[in-house]
Short mmCIF file of C-alpha atoms and ligand atoms in Angstrom, two decimals:
data_model
loop_
_atom_site.label_atom_id
_atom_site.label_comp_id
_atom_site.label_asym_id
_atom_site.label_seq_id
_atom_site.Cartn_x
_atom_site.Cartn_y
_atom_site.Cartn_z
CA UNK V 1 0.00 0.00 0.00
CA UNK V 2 1.46 3.40 -0.99
CA UNK V 3 2.24 6.02 1.63
CA UNK V 4 -0.36 8.47 0.31
CA UNK V 5 -3.25 6.10 -0.23
CA UNK V 6 -6.65 7.79 -0.18
CA UNK V 7 -8.27 5.29 2.18
CA UNK V 8 -7.23 4.46 5.69
CA UNK V 9 -5.55 1.09 6.03
CA UNK V 10 -8.34 -0.70 7.90
CA UNK V 11 -6.24 -3.80 8.57
CA UNK V 12 -3.85 -1.62 10.59
CA UNK V 13 -6.51 0.27 12.62
CA UNK V 14 -7.91 -1.21 15.84
CA UNK V 15 -11.60 -1.93 15.26
CA UNK V 16 -12.93 0.17 18.17
CA UNK V 17 -12.37 3.28 16.08
CA UNK V 18 -14.64 2.14 13.31
CA UNK V 19 -17.18 -0.20 14.92
CA UNK V 20 -17.62 0.44 18.62
CA UNK V 21 -18.58 -3.29 18.89
CA UNK V 22 -22.22 -2.58 19.76
CA UNK V 23 -23.24 -6.22 19.21
CA UNK V 24 -20.55 -7.34 21.64
CA UNK V 25 -22.74 -6.29 24.53
CA UNK V 26 -20.50 -7.81 27.19
CA UNK V 27 -17.23 -6.03 27.90
CA UNK V 28 -14.57 -5.65 30.55
CA UNK V 29 -11.43 -3.53 30.67
CA UNK V 30 -8.25 -4.82 32.32
CA UNK V 31 -5.89 -2.28 33.86
CA UNK V 32 -2.45 -3.87 33.89
CA UNK V 33 1.05 -3.08 35.05
CA UNK V 34 4.05 -4.67 33.41
CA UNK V 35 5.65 -7.19 35.77
CA UNK V 36 8.03 -8.90 33.38
CA UNK V 37 9.07 -7.04 30.24
CA UNK V 38 9.98 -10.07 28.12
CA UNK V 39 6.77 -11.92 28.98
CA UNK V 40 4.69 -8.78 28.37
CA UNK V 41 6.26 -8.32 24.95
CA UNK V 42 5.72 -11.98 24.12
CA UNK V 43 2.00 -11.66 24.87
CA UNK V 44 1.71 -8.40 22.92
CA UNK V 45 3.51 -9.87 19.91
CA UNK V 46 0.62 -12.24 19.25
CA UNK V 47 -2.33 -10.69 21.16
CA UNK V 48 -5.39 -11.34 18.96
CA UNK V 49 -6.35 -7.70 18.40
CA UNK V 50 -9.44 -6.99 16.23
CA UNK V 51 -8.86 -4.68 13.27
CA UNK V 52 -11.19 -2.28 11.46
CA UNK V 53 -11.53 -4.52 8.42
CA UNK V 54 -15.09 -5.50 7.61
CA UNK V 55 -16.27 -9.09 7.94
CA UNK V 56 -17.96 -10.93 10.77
CA UNK V 57 -16.01 -10.08 13.94
CA UNK V 58 -15.10 -13.02 16.18
CA UNK V 59 -17.22 -13.71 19.29
CA UNK V 60 -14.55 -12.08 21.45
CA UNK V 61 -12.49 -9.08 20.34
CA UNK V 62 -9.48 -7.56 22.11
CA UNK V 63 -8.20 -4.00 21.84
CA UNK V 64 -4.91 -2.96 23.44
CA UNK V 65 -3.74 0.51 24.50
CA UNK V 66 -0.75 1.84 26.47
CA UNK V 67 -0.13 4.51 29.07
CA UNK V 68 3.00 6.66 28.71
CA UNK V 69 4.69 4.83 31.60
CA UNK V 70 3.70 1.53 30.02
CA UNK V 71 5.66 2.45 26.90
CA UNK V 72 8.69 3.14 29.08
CA UNK V 73 8.26 -0.19 30.89
CA UNK V 74 8.17 -1.98 27.55
CA UNK V 75 11.50 -0.41 26.67
CA UNK V 76 10.48 2.38 24.28
CA UNK V 77 13.42 4.84 24.38
CA UNK V 78 12.68 8.26 25.88
CA UNK V 79 13.73 9.93 22.62
CA UNK V 80 10.86 8.11 20.89
CA UNK V 81 8.33 8.53 23.71
CA UNK V 82 8.92 12.25 23.94
CA UNK V 83 7.45 12.77 20.45
CA UNK V 84 4.00 11.75 21.73
CA UNK V 85 1.59 14.47 22.87
CA UNK V 86 2.63 16.26 26.09
CA UNK V 87 -0.80 15.64 27.67
CA UNK V 88 -0.40 11.91 27.09
CA UNK V 89 3.11 11.94 28.56
CA UNK V 90 1.96 13.94 31.62
CA UNK V 91 -1.09 11.74 32.25
CA UNK V 92 -4.67 12.57 33.19
CA UNK V 93 -4.61 12.37 36.98
CA UNK V 94 -1.10 13.47 37.84
CA UNK V 95 -1.07 17.23 37.46
CA UNK V 96 -2.94 19.73 39.68
CA UNK V 97 -3.30 22.30 36.90
CA UNK V 98 -4.83 19.81 34.53
CA UNK V 99 -7.20 18.68 37.29
CA UNK V 100 -8.31 22.28 37.83
CA UNK V 101 -8.83 22.89 34.11
CA UNK V 102 -10.90 19.73 33.71
CA UNK V 103 -13.01 20.38 36.80
CA UNK V 104 -11.46 17.45 38.70
CA UNK V 105 -11.70 19.23 42.06
CA UNK V 106 -13.35 18.51 45.40
CA UNK V 107 -14.71 14.96 45.43
CA UNK V 108 -13.40 14.56 41.86
CA UNK V 109 -9.80 15.26 42.92
CA UNK V 110 -7.48 12.63 41.39
CA UNK V 111 -5.97 12.11 44.87
CA UNK V 112 -9.27 10.38 45.78
CA UNK V 113 -9.56 8.27 42.64
CA UNK V 114 -9.81 4.49 42.87
CA UNK V 115 -7.35 4.24 39.99
CA UNK V 116 -5.26 6.58 37.83
CA UNK V 117 -4.50 9.06 40.64
CA UNK V 118 -1.17 10.80 41.27
CA UNK V 119 0.81 7.89 42.81
CA UNK V 120 2.94 6.16 40.12
CA UNK V 121 1.64 2.74 41.19
CA UNK V 122 -1.94 3.96 40.54
CA UNK V 123 -1.47 4.46 36.81
CA UNK V 124 -2.04 1.49 34.49
CA UNK V 125 0.69 0.64 31.99
CA UNK V 126 -1.52 -1.30 29.62
CA UNK V 127 -5.26 -1.33 28.98
CA UNK V 128 -6.78 -4.46 27.47
CA UNK V 129 -10.39 -4.06 26.38
CA UNK V 130 -12.38 -7.22 25.91
CA UNK V 131 -15.63 -7.13 23.89
CA UNK V 132 -17.70 -10.33 23.75
CA UNK V 133 -20.96 -11.72 22.45
CA UNK V 134 -23.41 -12.80 25.21
CA UNK V 135 -22.02 -15.55 27.43
CA UNK V 136 -18.47 -15.34 26.03
CA UNK V 137 -16.86 -12.75 28.29
CA UNK V 138 -16.24 -14.59 31.56
CA UNK V 139 -14.26 -17.58 30.20
CA UNK V 140 -12.17 -15.28 28.02
CA UNK V 141 -11.22 -13.05 30.96
CA UNK V 142 -10.20 -16.07 33.05
CA UNK V 143 -8.09 -17.40 30.19
CA UNK V 144 -6.39 -14.04 29.72
CA UNK V 145 -5.57 -13.87 33.42
CA UNK V 146 -3.85 -17.25 33.19
CA UNK V 147 -1.76 -16.04 30.21
CA UNK V 148 -0.85 -12.83 31.99
CA UNK V 149 0.27 -14.19 35.35
CA UNK V 150 3.98 -13.75 34.58
CA UNK V 151 3.77 -10.76 32.25
CA UNK V 152 1.43 -8.42 34.08
CA UNK V 153 0.07 -7.51 37.47
CA UNK V 154 -3.69 -7.10 37.18
CA UNK V 155 -4.57 -3.80 38.92
CA UNK V 156 -8.31 -4.29 38.39
CA UNK V 157 -10.98 -5.23 35.93
CA UNK V 158 -13.45 -2.48 35.09
CA UNK V 159 -16.67 -4.38 34.57
CA UNK V 160 -19.55 -3.09 32.45
CA UNK V 161 -23.31 -3.68 32.26
CA UNK V 162 -25.36 -3.83 29.10
CA UNK V 163 -28.20 -1.35 29.76
CA UNK V 164 -29.71 -1.77 26.30
CA UNK V 165 -28.54 1.52 24.76
CA UNK V 166 -29.37 3.84 27.65
CA UNK V 167 -27.07 5.41 30.22
CA UNK V 168 -27.83 5.01 33.95
CA UNK V 169 -30.04 8.13 34.27
CA UNK V 170 -32.24 6.39 31.70
CA UNK V 171 -31.53 8.43 28.54
CA UNK V 172 -30.81 6.86 25.15
CA UNK V 173 -27.07 7.19 24.53
CA UNK V 174 -24.60 6.70 21.69
CA UNK V 175 -26.77 8.58 19.18
CA UNK V 176 -24.53 11.37 17.94
CA UNK V 177 -21.05 10.61 16.65
CA UNK V 178 -18.89 12.43 14.13
CA UNK V 179 -18.75 10.70 10.77
CA UNK V 180 -15.12 9.94 9.93
CA UNK V 181 -13.98 10.84 6.43
CA UNK V 182 -12.43 7.39 5.83
CA UNK V 183 -12.38 7.96 2.07
CA UNK V 184 -10.57 11.30 2.56
CA UNK V 185 -12.98 13.35 0.52
CA UNK V 186 -12.56 16.56 2.54
CA UNK V 187 -10.00 18.77 0.75
CA UNK V 188 -6.87 19.21 2.91
CA UNK V 189 -7.03 23.03 2.99
CA UNK V 190 -10.71 23.57 3.71
CA UNK V 191 -10.52 26.54 6.07
CA UNK V 192 -13.85 28.00 5.22
CA UNK V 193 -16.73 25.78 6.16
CA UNK V 194 -19.64 28.11 6.75
CA UNK V 195 -22.22 25.50 7.71
CA UNK V 196 -22.05 22.88 10.44
CA UNK V 197 -21.17 19.44 9.13
CA UNK V 198 -20.82 16.10 10.85
CA UNK V 199 -18.00 14.81 8.65
CA UNK V 200 -14.55 15.02 10.27
CA UNK V 201 -11.11 14.65 8.70
CA UNK V 202 -9.46 11.30 9.37
CA UNK V 203 -6.60 13.12 11.10
CA UNK V 204 -8.96 14.24 13.87
CA UNK V 205 -9.08 10.63 15.07
CA UNK V 206 -6.12 8.82 13.55
CA UNK V 207 -2.54 9.98 13.83
CA UNK V 208 -0.62 10.16 10.57
CA UNK V 209 -3.38 11.78 8.47
CA UNK V 210 -4.24 15.46 7.85
CA UNK V 211 -6.57 16.97 10.45
CA UNK V 212 -9.11 19.81 10.17
CA UNK V 213 -6.22 22.28 9.85
CA UNK V 214 -4.75 20.27 6.97
CA UNK V 215 -1.82 19.40 9.28
CA UNK V 216 -0.33 16.19 10.69
CA UNK V 217 -0.42 15.85 14.47
CA UNK V 218 3.03 15.37 16.02
CA UNK V 219 3.94 11.72 16.68
CA UNK V 220 7.15 9.63 16.77
CA UNK V 221 8.78 9.10 13.36
CA UNK V 222 11.58 6.53 13.29
CA UNK V 223 14.43 5.31 11.10
CA UNK V 224 12.76 2.62 8.97
CA UNK V 225 15.37 0.04 9.91
CA UNK V 226 15.16 -3.25 11.80
CA UNK V 227 11.71 -3.93 13.27
CA UNK V 228 10.63 -0.37 12.39
CA UNK V 229 10.88 -1.28 8.69
CA UNK V 230 7.51 -3.04 9.16
CA UNK V 231 5.81 0.17 10.31
CA UNK V 232 3.84 2.26 7.81
CA UNK V 233 5.77 5.15 6.22
CA UNK V 234 4.85 8.70 7.23
CA UNK V 235 2.80 10.47 4.57
CA UNK V 236 4.42 13.81 5.36
CA UNK V 237 7.96 12.32 5.62
CA UNK V 238 8.09 9.23 3.38
CA UNK V 239 11.63 8.28 4.43
CA UNK V 240 10.47 7.82 8.04
CA UNK V 241 8.56 5.01 9.72
CA UNK V 242 5.39 6.31 11.42
CA UNK V 243 4.77 4.87 14.89
CA UNK V 244 1.61 6.92 15.28
CA UNK V 245 -0.09 6.18 11.98
CA UNK V 246 -3.44 4.43 12.37
CA UNK V 247 -3.28 4.94 16.13
CA UNK V 248 -5.32 7.26 18.34
CA UNK V 249 -5.39 8.63 21.86
CA UNK V 250 -7.93 7.06 24.18
CA UNK V 251 -9.37 8.80 27.25
CA UNK V 252 -10.92 6.58 29.91
CA UNK V 253 -12.73 8.14 32.86
CA UNK V 254 -14.85 6.32 35.40
CA UNK V 255 -17.83 8.57 36.15
CA UNK V 256 -19.99 7.42 39.05
CA UNK V 257 -23.58 8.59 38.64
CA UNK V 258 -25.91 9.38 41.54
CA UNK V 259 -29.07 8.18 39.81
CA UNK V 260 -31.43 8.53 42.84
CA UNK V 261 -29.92 11.98 43.58
CA UNK V 262 -30.51 13.14 40.00
CA UNK V 263 -34.16 12.07 39.90
CA UNK V 264 -34.87 13.29 43.46
CA UNK V 265 -33.57 16.76 42.56
CA UNK V 266 -35.49 16.91 39.29
CA UNK V 267 -38.62 15.59 41.03
CA UNK V 268 -38.41 18.23 43.75
CA UNK V 269 -38.08 21.00 41.14
CA UNK V 270 -41.14 19.67 39.31
CA UNK V 271 -43.54 19.41 42.24
CA UNK V 272 -43.48 15.61 41.83
CA UNK V 273 -45.35 15.94 38.53
CA UNK V 274 -44.17 13.11 36.27
CA UNK V 275 -44.49 15.04 32.97
CA UNK V 276 -42.73 18.14 34.25
CA UNK V 277 -40.05 15.97 35.84
CA UNK V 278 -39.34 14.26 32.53
CA UNK V 279 -39.30 17.55 30.62
CA UNK V 280 -36.91 19.16 33.07
CA UNK V 281 -34.51 16.22 32.86
CA UNK V 282 -34.77 16.36 29.05
CA UNK V 283 -33.92 20.07 29.07
CA UNK V 284 -30.79 19.29 31.12
CA UNK V 285 -29.67 16.58 28.71
CA UNK V 286 -30.85 18.35 25.54
CA UNK V 287 -32.66 15.33 24.10
CA UNK V 288 -35.78 13.43 25.03
CA UNK V 289 -35.49 10.31 27.15
CA UNK V 290 -35.92 8.18 24.02
CA UNK V 291 -33.17 10.15 22.26
CA UNK V 292 -35.36 12.38 20.07
CA UNK V 293 -33.80 15.82 19.58
CA UNK V 294 -35.59 18.85 21.04
CA UNK V 295 -35.40 20.56 17.62
CA UNK V 296 -36.68 19.49 14.20
CA UNK V 297 -34.27 18.61 11.35
CA UNK V 298 -32.89 21.53 9.32
CA UNK V 299 -34.35 22.18 5.85
CA UNK V 300 -31.00 21.54 4.19
CA UNK V 301 -29.24 18.19 4.69
CA UNK V 302 -26.14 18.28 6.91
CA UNK V 303 -22.89 16.83 5.50
CA UNK V 304 -22.03 13.59 7.23
CA UNK V 305 -25.50 12.97 8.65
CA UNK V 306 -26.92 11.12 5.67
CA UNK V 307 -30.22 11.70 3.94
CA UNK V 308 -32.21 8.74 5.21
CA UNK V 309 -35.12 9.82 7.43
CA UNK V 310 -33.88 7.89 10.49
CA UNK V 311 -30.45 9.61 10.53
CA UNK V 312 -32.02 12.99 9.78
CA UNK V 313 -34.52 12.56 12.61
CA UNK V 314 -31.75 11.59 15.03
CA UNK V 315 -29.00 14.01 14.07
CA UNK V 316 -30.15 16.31 11.27
CA UNK V 317 -30.51 19.35 13.49
CA UNK V 318 -28.47 22.37 14.53
CA UNK V 319 -29.13 25.09 17.10
CA UNK V 320 -29.07 27.91 14.51
CA UNK V 321 -32.84 28.38 14.67
CA UNK V 322 -32.81 28.48 18.48
CA UNK V 323 -30.12 31.03 19.38
CA UNK V 324 -31.67 31.88 22.77
CA UNK V 325 -32.13 28.23 23.76
CA UNK V 326 -35.92 28.27 24.08
CA UNK V 327 -36.24 24.76 22.67
CA UNK V 328 -32.92 23.35 23.85
CA UNK V 329 -31.27 25.38 26.62
CA UNK V 330 -27.87 26.75 25.60
CA UNK V 331 -26.37 25.10 28.68
CA UNK V 332 -27.90 21.64 28.07
CA UNK V 333 -25.38 18.79 28.11
CA UNK V 334 -25.48 18.00 24.39
CA UNK V 335 -25.37 21.68 23.41
CA UNK V 336 -22.26 22.23 25.51
CA UNK V 337 -20.65 19.02 24.26
CA UNK V 338 -21.39 19.79 20.60
CA UNK V 339 -22.75 23.29 19.91
CA UNK V 340 -23.18 22.31 16.23
CA UNK V 341 -21.75 25.60 14.95
CA UNK V 342 -19.27 26.38 12.17
CA UNK V 343 -16.28 28.71 11.62
CA UNK V 344 -18.62 31.61 11.01
CA UNK V 345 -21.92 32.06 12.90
CA UNK V 346 -24.97 31.01 10.89
CA UNK V 347 -26.56 33.41 8.42
CA UNK V 348 -27.65 33.70 4.80
CA UNK V 349 -25.21 32.75 2.07
CA UNK V 350 -24.95 36.20 0.36
CA UNK V 351 -21.63 38.07 0.25
CA UNK V 352 -22.94 41.04 2.28
CA UNK V 353 -24.28 38.82 5.04
CA UNK V 354 -20.98 36.98 5.12
CA UNK V 355 -18.95 40.21 5.28
CA UNK V 356 -21.12 41.57 8.13
CA UNK V 357 -20.62 38.37 10.09
CA UNK V 358 -16.89 38.21 9.40
CA UNK V 359 -16.35 41.80 10.47
CA UNK V 360 -18.44 41.36 13.61
CA UNK V 361 -20.92 44.17 12.84
CA UNK V 362 -23.89 42.15 14.03
CA UNK V 363 -24.35 42.00 17.82
CA UNK V 364 -26.16 38.64 17.76
CA UNK V 365 -23.39 37.20 15.65
CA UNK V 366 -20.77 38.43 18.07
CA UNK V 367 -22.60 36.62 20.84
CA UNK V 368 -22.88 33.40 18.81
CA UNK V 369 -19.18 33.71 18.02
CA UNK V 370 -18.35 33.36 21.72
CA UNK V 371 -18.30 29.58 21.19
CA UNK V 372 -15.40 28.07 19.22
CA UNK V 373 -16.15 26.25 15.96
CA UNK V 374 -17.01 22.67 16.70
CA UNK V 375 -15.15 20.98 13.84
CA UNK V 376 -11.89 21.31 15.79
CA UNK V 377 -13.40 19.81 18.95
CA UNK V 378 -15.11 16.54 18.05
CA UNK V 379 -14.52 13.18 19.68
CA UNK V 380 -15.60 9.61 19.11
CA UNK V 381 -17.40 8.30 22.17
CA UNK V 382 -17.06 4.62 23.00
CA UNK V 383 -18.11 4.52 26.68
CA UNK V 384 -19.81 1.63 28.44
CA UNK V 385 -22.13 1.69 31.46
CA UNK V 386 -21.50 -0.18 34.70
CA UNK V 387 -23.54 -1.04 37.79
CA UNK V 388 -27.32 -1.47 37.75
CA UNK V 389 -30.04 -0.05 35.56
CA UNK V 390 -32.94 1.34 37.60
CA UNK V 391 -36.22 2.93 36.60
CA UNK V 392 -37.18 6.46 37.67
CA UNK V 393 -39.71 5.08 40.17
CA UNK V 394 -37.08 2.78 41.69
CA UNK V 395 -34.66 5.71 41.86
CA UNK V 396 -37.30 7.77 43.69
CA UNK V 397 -38.55 4.97 45.93
CA UNK V 398 -35.80 5.25 48.53
CA UNK V 399 -35.11 1.54 47.90
CA UNK V 400 -32.73 1.93 44.97
CA UNK V 401 -30.10 -0.82 44.74
CA UNK V 402 -26.93 0.19 46.59
CA UNK V 403 -24.62 -0.72 43.73
CA UNK V 404 -22.06 1.73 42.36
CA UNK V 405 -23.36 2.75 38.95
CA UNK V 406 -22.11 5.00 36.20
CA UNK V 407 -20.29 5.32 32.92
CA UNK V 408 -16.79 4.29 31.93
CA UNK V 409 -16.54 7.29 29.62
CA UNK V 410 -14.24 6.51 26.70
CA UNK V 411 -13.37 8.81 23.86
CA UNK V 412 -10.90 8.68 20.99
CA UNK V 413 -9.17 11.64 19.39
CA UNK V 414 -5.86 12.59 17.77
CA UNK V 415 -5.30 15.73 19.84
CA UNK V 416 -6.01 15.39 23.56
CA UNK V 417 -5.68 19.12 24.27
CA UNK V 418 -7.79 20.41 21.40
CA UNK V 419 -10.47 17.74 21.52
CA UNK V 420 -11.12 16.00 24.87
CA UNK V 421 -9.50 18.58 27.18
CA UNK V 422 -11.09 21.52 25.40
CA UNK V 423 -14.59 20.06 25.45
CA UNK V 424 -14.29 18.84 29.04
CA UNK V 425 -12.52 21.96 30.35
CA UNK V 426 -13.98 24.88 28.38
CA UNK V 427 -17.44 23.65 27.44
CA UNK V 428 -18.48 21.13 30.11
CA UNK V 429 -16.67 22.23 33.28
CA UNK V 430 -16.13 25.84 32.17
CA UNK V 431 -18.16 28.58 33.84
CA UNK V 432 -17.78 30.89 30.81
CA UNK V 433 -19.41 28.71 28.13
CA UNK V 434 -21.62 30.86 25.86
CA UNK V 435 -21.40 33.63 28.49
CA UNK V 436 -23.81 31.74 30.78
CA UNK V 437 -23.22 33.10 34.28
CA UNK V 438 -22.37 30.75 37.16
CA UNK V 439 -23.17 27.57 35.24
CA UNK V 440 -21.38 24.45 34.20
CA UNK V 441 -22.77 21.28 32.64
CA UNK V 442 -26.08 20.38 34.34
CA UNK V 443 -25.18 16.65 34.39
CA UNK V 444 -21.43 16.77 34.94
CA UNK V 445 -20.62 20.05 36.71
CA UNK V 446 -18.83 19.88 40.06
CA UNK V 447 -20.83 22.99 41.18
CA UNK V 448 -17.73 24.47 42.83
CA UNK V 449 -16.91 28.16 42.65
CA UNK V 450 -14.15 29.32 40.34
CA UNK V 451 -11.76 31.71 42.10
CA UNK V 452 -13.50 35.00 43.10
CA UNK V 453 -16.81 33.77 41.71
CA UNK V 454 -20.00 32.22 43.07
CA UNK V 455 -20.70 28.49 42.80
CA UNK V 456 -21.53 27.07 39.36
CA UNK V 457 -24.74 25.40 40.55
CA UNK V 458 -27.17 27.14 38.21
CA UNK V 459 -29.05 26.04 35.11
CA UNK V 460 -30.91 28.53 32.92
CA UNK V 461 -33.87 27.59 30.74
CA UNK V 462 -34.93 30.47 28.47
CA UNK V 463 -38.67 30.70 27.73
CA UNK V 464 -40.47 32.46 24.88
CA UNK V 465 -42.16 35.67 26.00
CA UNK V 466 -41.53 35.27 29.74
CA UNK V 467 -38.55 35.37 32.09
CA UNK V 468 -36.02 32.56 32.06
CA UNK V 469 -36.59 29.69 34.42
CA UNK V 470 -33.44 29.48 36.52
CA UNK V 471 -32.63 26.51 38.72
CA UNK V 472 -30.23 27.19 41.55
CA UNK V 473 -28.44 24.96 43.98
CA UNK V 474 -27.96 22.00 41.64
CA UNK V 475 -26.14 19.28 43.57
CA UNK V 476 -23.40 17.33 41.79
CA UNK V 477 -24.74 14.17 40.13
CA UNK V 478 -21.43 12.72 38.97
CA UNK V 479 -18.20 11.88 40.72
CA UNK V 480 -15.00 11.08 38.84
CA UNK V 481 -13.45 7.99 40.44
CA UNK V 482 -10.68 7.12 38.01
CA UNK V 483 -9.13 7.88 34.68
CA UNK V 484 -6.08 7.80 32.45
CA UNK V 485 -4.83 8.68 28.98
CA UNK V 486 -3.75 5.89 26.64
CA UNK V 487 -2.30 5.48 23.16
CA UNK V 488 -4.29 3.00 21.08
CA UNK V 489 -1.69 2.04 18.45
CA UNK V 490 -2.19 0.78 14.94
CA UNK V 491 -1.77 -3.00 14.69
CA UNK V 492 1.73 -2.80 13.18
CA UNK V 493 2.80 -0.26 15.80
CA UNK V 494 1.50 -2.66 18.47
CA UNK V 495 3.74 -5.41 17.10
CA UNK V 496 6.69 -3.00 17.00
CA UNK V 497 6.10 -2.20 20.67
CA UNK V 498 6.40 -5.92 21.36
CA UNK V 499 9.84 -6.07 19.78
CA UNK V 500 11.42 -2.68 20.46
C1 LIG R 1 -21.92 10.13 33.23
C2 LIG R 1 -21.61 11.07 32.40
C3 LIG R 1 -22.36 11.37 31.12
C4 LIG R 1 -23.67 11.15 30.80
C5 LIG R 1 -24.75 10.55 31.68
C6 LIG R 1 -23.84 11.59 29.44
C7 LIG R 1 -25.04 11.52 28.75
C8 LIG R 1 -25.20 11.86 27.43
C9 LIG R 1 -26.41 11.70 26.67
C10 LIG R 1 -27.72 11.12 27.21
C11 LIG R 1 -26.18 12.15 25.42
C12 LIG R 1 -27.18 12.19 24.26
C13 LIG R 1 -27.10 10.97 23.42
C14 LIG R 1 -26.11 11.03 22.29
O1 LIG R 1 -26.04 12.02 21.56
O2 LIG R 1 -25.39 10.05 22.12
C15 LIG R 1 -24.81 12.61 25.38
C16 LIG R 1 -24.18 13.14 24.28
C17 LIG R 1 -22.88 13.59 24.28
N1 LIG R 1 -22.01 13.64 25.32
FE1 LIG R 1 -22.36 12.96 27.17
N2 LIG R 1 -22.66 12.11 28.99
C18 LIG R 1 -21.73 11.99 29.98
C19 LIG R 1 -20.41 12.40 29.94
C20 LIG R 1 -19.84 13.07 28.89
C21 LIG R 1 -18.50 13.60 28.89
C22 LIG R 1 -17.49 13.49 30.04
C23 LIG R 1 -18.31 14.16 27.67
C24 LIG R 1 -17.10 14.86 27.10
C25 LIG R 1 -16.04 15.24 27.76
C26 LIG R 1 -19.52 13.99 26.91
C27 LIG R 1 -19.69 14.38 25.62
C28 LIG R 1 -20.83 14.15 24.89
C29 LIG R 1 -20.92 14.44 23.47
C30 LIG R 1 -19.81 15.02 22.57
C31 LIG R 1 -22.22 14.10 23.09
C32 LIG R 1 -22.81 14.22 21.70
C33 LIG R 1 -23.38 15.59 21.52
C34 LIG R 1 -23.90 15.76 20.10
O3 LIG R 1 -23.13 15.52 19.18
O4 LIG R 1 -25.06 16.14 19.96
N3 LIG R 1 -20.43 13.33 27.69
N4 LIG R 1 -24.23 12.43 26.62
#
């Protein structure tokens, strides 16, 4: 395959990027530390990792990713490691400034995490993700443990629960994802996209391909000699072997959800009226419980959404027609996580309209421009729920099962700072998003005060023709209990890591 092939090399990409393994409803994630380097490499050299090639996937699929310290333990020289992203090298739970930026404060402080916190022994070296068809997970995990006994110390298994496509609060999840431009149809220098689109450059998710800036994200490039001769060549430096190509960064965060606390709060704000309770919760999420958007599809199709009625109904909407947030509050979770805007605020296509918007002569446009263009801040979500699924009435009954429940949030991106950290820090945890005062994400916010400011425990719901409804005193509903950054290599890079 040539270095500048138009299509991604699916055989070299781990399948999680393309498939998400939805039919493999059972899954468990092993957090491992290298105990014996030679034995670890031997296992990695032949680990049966599923690729992104089409065809019936096997009943059990493995995906393997590495922490920065894990690469060191496997013998990757520091000169090579240092070309990975600085956020990856620093780690998710090890730096107080990062914790502050991401809202990991108070009960979310990494020092309290069950795994991934500041102590070096807390951080996993290797992450093995096991996806299985019903009934196939347990025996596979036991078999893996027997293979690993010399190579790795098992820190813990993160177990998951199939909740049938909903997250623990009861909302349909996994509905909106960016469409990856696998065929590389987006021109490399496309700086001027005036309408929101759902199609993202390959280089936003895979290292070694051009991203939305038409640039290649930094990653280690090696002499193509010895074992490195088997690595793909770098497109932007064809005489170098590309250790990053077809790989991605993976963020894993364990988010414990207080399901009874969420529904009790919403119930109290709704006078125990079931319809109002549901509508309030839907305003906080930004979609209906069954996943329907709060806004109708746009008249024009959206690139990357598809034209079939089911995709249009699910994702064919933007917030352009609802600038004040009357239908979907501006601070709702999905509007913070993906404001569905473009490089220039929405308007008509004429030259004059465009010039007015570009020069900032329109006050409404200036306000809409307070939120950065979303095409540089997308992520692929691959999270899995854990714990127990409970109904709203069970959650409110006072007899909810006492089982820790939540989401192992997983996302993939090629630039940790610009994608995951920006969305989490500026849009979800940030108290300045869209100039909303004293608010952070209604589901995820830690409600703490930023320095010299009041608490961020507010949620504003604009209403047509009457004053906003403002909720105050939101309690936190989510606690971060673990997390780490990983590198999910391409398959050939994985084999190189086993031989380096
Ligand atoms: C326990 C924590 C969380 C819960 C319960 C939750 C829940 C949801 C729900 C119900 C949806 C709508 C369904 C969908 O579009 O797939 C959604 C969408 C989304 N969430 Fe979350 N989420 C959580 C954490 C996060 C975090 C930590 C991030 C990012 C840092 C995030 C980013 C997103 C994004 C990007 C979307 C899609 C928005 C869109 O494209 O319309 N979520 N989430």
